[in-house]
Short mmCIF file of C-alpha atoms in Angstrom, two decimals:
data_model
loop_
_atom_site.label_atom_id
_atom_site.label_comp_id
_atom_site.label_asym_id
_atom_site.label_seq_id
_atom_site.Cartn_x
_atom_site.Cartn_y
_atom_site.Cartn_z
CA MET A 20 47.35 40.27 94.42
CA VAL A 21 47.15 41.98 97.82
CA CYS A 22 43.48 41.49 99.09
CA CYS A 23 41.52 43.58 101.86
CA THR A 24 43.25 47.12 101.54
CA ALA A 25 41.21 49.01 103.50
CA PRO A 26 42.34 52.61 104.05
CA GLN A 27 43.18 52.90 107.91
CA ALA A 28 40.47 55.40 108.62
CA LEU A 29 38.09 52.47 107.57
CA LEU A 30 39.74 50.26 109.10
CA ARG A 31 39.37 52.29 112.63
CA LEU A 32 35.17 52.35 111.85
CA TYR A 33 34.96 48.46 113.47
CA SER A 34 36.46 46.68 116.41
CA ALA A 35 39.28 44.40 116.45
CA ALA A 36 36.88 41.44 116.76
CA ALA A 37 34.63 42.49 114.03
CA LEU A 38 37.19 43.39 111.65
CA ALA A 39 39.48 40.32 112.30
CA SER A 40 36.27 37.92 110.81
CA VAL A 41 35.97 39.97 107.68
CA LEU A 42 39.82 40.03 106.84
CA LEU A 43 40.23 36.23 107.16
CA ALA A 44 37.01 35.88 105.19
CA GLY A 45 38.57 37.92 102.58
CA CYS A 46 42.05 36.88 103.03
CA GLY A 47 42.02 33.67 104.29
CA GLY A 48 44.38 34.25 107.32
CA GLY A 49 46.76 35.66 104.99
CA ASP A 50 48.00 32.54 103.49
CA ALA A 51 45.44 30.47 102.23
CA LYS A 52 44.59 29.80 98.78
CA PRO A 53 41.48 30.56 96.80
CA LYS A 54 38.67 28.03 96.90
CA THR A 55 36.17 26.76 94.45
CA LEU A 56 32.58 25.55 94.92
CA PRO A 57 32.18 21.70 94.33
CA GLY A 58 32.14 21.75 90.12
CA VAL A 59 33.87 24.79 89.64
CA SER A 60 37.19 24.04 88.31
CA THR A 61 38.90 27.97 88.48
CA PRO A 62 39.44 29.81 91.80
CA LEU A 63 37.52 32.57 90.23
CA ALA A 64 37.40 34.75 93.27
CA MET A 65 40.44 35.98 92.33
CA LEU A 66 38.61 38.55 89.68
CA GLU A 67 36.79 40.73 91.85
CA GLY A 68 33.14 40.30 92.11
CA VAL A 69 33.01 36.96 91.23
CA ASP A 70 29.85 35.30 93.78
CA GLN A 71 29.20 32.11 94.57
CA VAL A 72 32.72 30.83 96.29
CA TYR A 73 33.61 30.40 99.23
CA ALA A 74 34.33 33.64 101.07
CA THR A 75 38.04 32.29 102.29
CA GLY A 76 38.83 32.92 98.10
CA ALA A 77 37.04 36.26 97.85
CA GLU A 78 38.64 39.31 97.27
CA ILE A 79 37.07 41.79 99.46
CA ASP A 80 38.50 45.68 99.22
CA GLY A 81 38.13 47.90 101.83
CA PRO A 82 35.51 45.90 104.36
CA ALA A 83 33.68 48.44 106.43
CA GLY A 84 29.80 47.96 107.94
CA LEU A 85 29.15 44.53 109.00
CA ALA A 86 25.79 43.25 110.11
CA PHE A 87 24.71 39.66 110.66
CA ASP A 88 20.92 38.95 109.61
CA GLN A 89 18.31 36.54 111.96
CA ASN A 90 19.56 33.54 110.25
CA GLY A 91 23.29 33.85 111.09
CA ASN A 92 24.33 35.42 107.55
CA LEU A 93 26.79 37.80 107.84
CA TYR A 94 26.89 41.08 105.37
CA VAL A 95 29.66 43.07 104.45
CA VAL A 96 30.02 46.60 102.68
CA ASP A 97 32.57 45.74 100.32
CA HIS A 98 33.85 49.56 99.99
CA ALA A 99 35.87 49.81 97.24
CA ASN A 100 34.21 47.46 95.13
CA ASN A 101 31.07 49.45 95.46
CA ARG A 102 29.04 46.32 96.82
CA VAL A 103 27.22 44.67 99.79
CA ARG A 104 28.25 40.95 100.17
CA LYS A 105 26.54 38.41 101.96
CA ILE A 106 28.56 35.46 103.48
CA ASP A 107 25.82 33.04 104.27
CA THR A 108 26.36 30.01 107.61
CA SER A 109 27.89 27.74 105.10
CA GLY A 110 30.73 30.32 104.07
CA VAL A 111 29.60 30.89 100.47
CA ILE A 112 29.85 34.71 99.16
CA THR A 113 27.41 36.45 97.13
CA THR A 114 26.82 40.27 95.87
CA VAL A 115 23.35 41.47 97.33
CA VAL A 116 23.64 45.20 96.53
CA GLY A 117 25.66 46.93 94.00
CA SER A 118 27.14 45.90 90.26
CA GLY A 119 30.42 47.12 91.16
CA GLY A 120 32.78 46.94 88.23
CA PRO A 121 35.99 45.15 86.49
CA VAL A 122 39.29 45.22 88.64
CA GLY A 123 41.16 48.14 88.38
CA MET A 124 38.04 50.65 87.81
CA ASN A 125 36.33 52.61 90.12
CA ARG A 126 32.74 52.58 88.46
CA GLY A 127 30.94 53.64 91.52
CA SER A 128 28.06 56.15 90.49
CA TYR A 129 24.36 56.61 91.58
CA ALA A 130 21.80 54.67 89.97
CA GLY A 131 19.23 52.20 90.22
CA ASP A 132 16.28 53.23 92.46
CA GLY A 133 13.25 51.12 92.18
CA GLU A 134 15.35 47.97 90.49
CA GLN A 135 16.67 45.00 91.81
CA ALA A 136 19.25 46.28 94.16
CA ILE A 137 22.18 43.73 92.41
CA ARG A 138 21.77 46.28 89.50
CA ALA A 139 22.13 49.47 91.78
CA ARG A 140 25.13 51.75 91.39
CA LEU A 141 27.18 52.43 94.94
CA GLN A 142 29.91 54.88 95.51
CA LYS A 143 32.07 54.26 98.70
CA PRO A 144 29.24 52.67 100.78
CA ILE A 145 30.40 52.37 104.45
CA GLY A 146 27.58 51.93 107.16
CA LEU A 147 24.99 48.89 107.13
CA VAL A 148 22.14 48.53 109.75
CA ILE A 149 19.95 45.65 109.11
CA ALA A 150 16.35 46.11 111.08
CA PRO A 151 14.68 43.83 112.43
CA ASP A 152 12.19 43.51 109.44
CA HIS A 153 15.16 42.72 107.51
CA THR A 154 15.00 46.02 105.76
CA PHE A 155 18.70 47.00 105.00
CA TYR A 156 20.13 50.24 105.16
CA ILE A 157 23.29 51.73 103.40
CA ALA A 158 25.17 54.44 104.37
CA ASP A 159 26.38 55.51 100.36
CA ARG A 160 29.17 57.42 101.53
CA ASP A 161 30.08 59.33 98.54
CA ASN A 162 26.40 60.07 97.09
CA ASP A 163 26.03 61.68 99.95
CA ARG A 164 22.47 59.21 100.54
CA ILE A 165 21.15 56.43 102.40
CA ARG A 166 19.73 53.57 100.23
CA LYS A 167 17.32 51.00 101.41
CA LEU A 168 16.31 47.74 100.24
CA GLY A 169 13.23 45.96 101.46
CA GLU A 170 12.83 42.04 101.31
CA ASN A 171 11.40 42.41 97.77
CA GLY A 172 15.05 43.07 96.69
CA VAL A 173 13.98 46.59 95.35
CA ILE A 174 15.98 49.42 96.41
CA THR A 175 15.29 53.34 97.00
CA THR A 176 16.74 56.26 98.33
CA LEU A 177 15.58 56.79 102.11
CA ALA A 178 17.42 59.94 102.65
CA GLY A 179 19.84 62.80 100.98
CA ASN A 180 19.43 64.27 97.75
CA GLY A 181 22.74 64.35 96.68
CA ALA A 182 24.29 67.73 97.37
CA ARG A 183 26.73 67.91 99.65
CA GLY A 184 26.68 70.64 102.79
CA PHE A 185 23.48 70.72 105.51
CA SER A 186 20.28 71.59 104.76
CA GLY A 187 16.46 70.08 105.38
CA ASP A 188 16.01 69.58 108.65
CA VAL A 189 12.35 69.08 110.24
CA GLY A 190 11.24 68.13 106.44
CA PRO A 191 11.21 65.13 104.20
CA THR A 192 14.32 63.23 104.28
CA ARG A 193 14.58 62.80 100.52
CA ARG A 194 15.08 66.50 100.18
CA ALA A 195 18.06 67.04 103.06
CA ALA A 196 21.64 67.45 101.79
CA LEU A 197 23.75 64.61 103.55
CA ASP A 198 27.30 65.37 103.62
CA GLU A 199 29.29 62.09 103.53
CA PRO A 200 27.15 60.15 105.58
CA GLU A 201 29.02 56.81 107.47
CA THR A 202 28.02 55.10 110.53
CA MET A 203 24.38 54.24 111.73
CA VAL A 204 22.32 52.53 114.32
CA ILE A 205 18.62 52.21 114.56
CA ASP A 206 16.45 52.03 117.75
CA LYS A 207 13.46 49.78 118.40
CA ARG A 208 11.08 52.01 116.77
CA GLY A 209 12.70 52.48 113.45
CA ASN A 210 14.42 55.50 114.18
CA LEU A 211 17.79 55.78 112.33
CA TYR A 212 20.43 57.47 113.83
CA VAL A 213 23.30 58.74 111.21
CA SER A 214 27.01 59.66 111.54
CA VAL A 215 27.44 62.82 108.88
CA ASP A 216 31.42 63.20 108.53
CA GLY A 217 31.10 66.44 106.49
CA SER A 218 28.91 68.25 108.18
CA GLN A 219 29.95 66.89 111.74
CA ARG A 220 26.36 66.17 112.95
CA VAL A 221 24.62 63.39 114.37
CA ARG A 222 21.12 63.22 112.13
CA LYS A 223 18.28 61.28 113.02
CA ILE A 224 15.75 59.78 110.54
CA ASP A 225 12.32 59.44 112.04
CA ALA A 226 10.23 56.16 111.33
CA ASP A 227 7.60 58.75 109.43
CA GLY A 228 10.09 60.11 107.31
CA VAL A 229 11.02 63.69 109.06
CA ILE A 230 15.17 64.29 109.27
CA ARG A 231 16.31 66.32 112.25
CA THR A 232 19.45 67.14 113.86
CA VAL A 233 20.33 65.66 117.68
CA ALA A 234 24.04 66.56 118.06
CA GLY A 235 26.43 68.97 116.64
CA ASP A 236 26.38 72.37 115.38
CA GLY A 237 28.27 71.57 112.11
CA ALA A 238 31.94 73.12 114.07
CA PRO A 239 34.93 70.24 114.07
CA ASP A 240 35.42 70.59 117.46
CA SER A 241 34.58 69.76 120.59
CA THR A 242 32.51 71.99 123.08
CA GLY A 243 29.16 72.04 124.77
CA ASP A 244 29.54 69.42 127.56
CA GLY A 245 26.56 69.83 129.74
CA GLY A 246 24.29 71.79 127.41
CA PRO A 247 21.65 71.07 124.80
CA ALA A 248 23.73 68.28 121.89
CA THR A 249 22.48 70.30 118.91
CA GLN A 250 24.23 73.59 120.22
CA ALA A 251 27.89 71.00 120.83
CA SER A 252 30.85 71.20 118.62
CA LEU A 253 31.46 67.61 117.61
CA HIS A 254 34.04 65.47 115.54
CA THR A 255 31.12 62.60 115.11
CA TYR A 256 32.11 59.20 114.12
CA GLY A 257 30.51 56.09 115.60
CA LEU A 258 27.39 55.37 117.08
CA ALA A 259 25.79 53.15 119.60
CA LEU A 260 22.58 52.92 121.34
CA ASP A 261 22.20 51.39 124.87
CA LYS A 262 18.88 49.96 126.27
CA GLN A 263 17.59 53.23 127.68
CA GLU A 264 18.20 54.59 124.30
CA ASN A 265 20.72 57.37 125.37
CA LEU A 266 23.13 57.74 122.03
CA TYR A 267 26.60 57.58 122.18
CA VAL A 268 29.01 59.03 120.03
CA SER A 269 32.73 58.62 119.32
CA GLU A 270 34.91 61.86 118.17
CA LEU A 271 37.64 59.80 116.45
CA GLU A 272 39.89 63.28 115.89
CA GLY A 273 38.25 64.83 119.05
CA CYS A 274 39.40 61.58 121.02
CA ARG A 275 36.02 61.65 123.09
CA VAL A 276 33.08 59.89 123.51
CA SER A 277 29.87 61.67 124.95
CA ARG A 278 26.98 60.23 125.41
CA ILE A 279 23.56 61.97 124.92
CA ASP A 280 20.47 61.63 127.10
CA ARG A 281 16.87 61.22 125.82
CA GLY A 282 16.51 64.84 126.93
CA GLY A 283 18.99 65.75 124.30
CA VAL A 284 21.89 66.48 126.89
CA ILE A 285 25.20 65.54 125.75
CA THR A 286 28.16 64.65 128.36
CA THR A 287 31.80 63.08 127.79
CA VAL A 288 31.76 59.63 129.14
CA ALA A 289 35.48 59.13 128.16
CA GLY A 290 38.59 61.37 127.20
CA THR A 291 40.12 64.41 127.80
CA GLY A 292 40.65 65.79 124.35
CA VAL A 293 44.07 64.66 124.49
CA CYS A 294 44.49 61.91 121.91
CA GLU A 295 46.81 59.82 123.86
CA PHE A 296 46.07 56.35 124.89
CA SER A 297 46.57 56.38 129.08
CA GLY A 298 44.21 56.17 132.13
CA ASP A 299 43.68 52.04 131.92
CA ASP A 300 42.00 51.14 135.34
CA GLY A 301 40.58 54.73 136.38
CA PRO A 302 37.87 56.82 135.51
CA ALA A 303 37.24 56.44 131.76
CA VAL A 304 36.48 60.85 131.71
CA LYS A 305 40.37 60.56 132.86
CA ALA A 306 41.27 58.40 130.46
CA GLY A 307 42.81 59.23 126.92
CA PRO A 308 41.54 57.11 123.98
CA ALA A 309 44.19 57.94 121.18
CA GLY A 310 41.47 57.53 118.42
CA PRO A 311 37.99 56.44 119.53
CA SER A 312 36.08 54.88 116.66
CA GLY A 313 33.55 52.09 116.26
CA LEU A 314 31.48 51.49 119.25
CA ALA A 315 29.32 48.63 121.07
CA ILE A 316 27.28 47.87 124.19
CA ASP A 317 26.79 44.50 125.49
CA ARG A 318 23.62 43.21 127.33
CA ASN A 319 25.18 44.67 130.49
CA GLY A 320 25.51 48.00 129.77
CA ASN A 321 29.53 48.01 129.63
CA LEU A 322 30.76 50.09 126.46
CA TYR A 323 33.29 49.10 124.23
CA VAL A 324 35.49 51.58 122.40
CA ALA A 325 37.68 50.45 119.07
CA ASP A 326 40.96 53.11 120.32
CA GLY A 327 43.35 52.50 117.33
CA THR A 328 45.06 49.20 117.96
CA ARG A 329 42.87 48.27 121.04
CA VAL A 330 39.44 47.66 121.97
CA ARG A 331 38.85 49.63 125.71
CA LYS A 332 35.73 48.51 128.07
CA ILE A 333 33.92 51.17 129.72
CA GLY A 334 31.86 49.57 132.92
CA ARG A 335 28.76 51.16 133.96
CA ASN A 336 31.06 52.27 136.79
CA GLY A 337 32.61 54.62 134.61
CA MET A 338 35.91 52.60 134.78
CA ILE A 339 37.64 52.16 131.64
CA THR A 340 40.15 49.01 130.76
CA THR A 341 41.78 47.67 127.89
CA VAL A 342 40.16 44.27 126.50
CA ALA A 343 42.27 43.58 123.50
CA GLY A 344 45.69 45.02 122.51
CA GLU A 345 48.39 46.48 124.67
CA ARG A 346 47.25 47.95 128.21
CA ALA A 347 48.22 51.09 129.00
#
């Protein structure tokens, strides 16, 4: 049995360091044998979706979004199994969202609103965010919705009407069309930003329940630098927010990273639009990211970019270096 069979596009969503922690949990480093909990005689984790076993013996098929809660538990979006799994601090894995299905069957669909999350149906989920109040937000990609899980364990739909395409700006979130939402980030006021792959936009879900576009005009291109972000063309992908609430957007196919300031102006911070790996130790705007995807910002304001088989750092001085993988 082969575990962790994530599609390449999903693997590029997240940094090498973050992804490695889940791959090791799901695959045991490549040669570990399935483990059982004390008192359990059979390595039941070899069966898809079986819980209450050590994570190093579990099958995770296409790990995608990752998030830690304030107690140090790691949550993993189990993309192809249509679940969200929890790996607690003792290394035990359990399913917290999604009913999944038997091995070899894709039983993803849309169901379960208003019920316990463990009974819900997801369809190829990707992004995951945990808010400070411990509310979970899940990008239920192929259901074209954002699902919300409260501390009571009940799941609801926060945004999306299930239709493909683009609609609903400046209106109630559940009436809007979200076409394959993927990555997300949340600000300190509880506003949720969502990268929507199908419509090539970044949309903001206000804490008061209104959705609006903050970047992208729907065209899969890379134009509009220095102007309003809503009039720019983007290949939206990864998202990150800094302390000043500037929003960073990676363009996997456009091979750029852009910043959207609080005034709504978009500026390129890395990449020339040429998809090649180049430019280490020079200005990031003259460098060539080969395929920027996952983004993260440290406490000092340095931006980290998952760039194909590398992780690169863009300092506050605008210079780019490689911190993992071969240097340019």
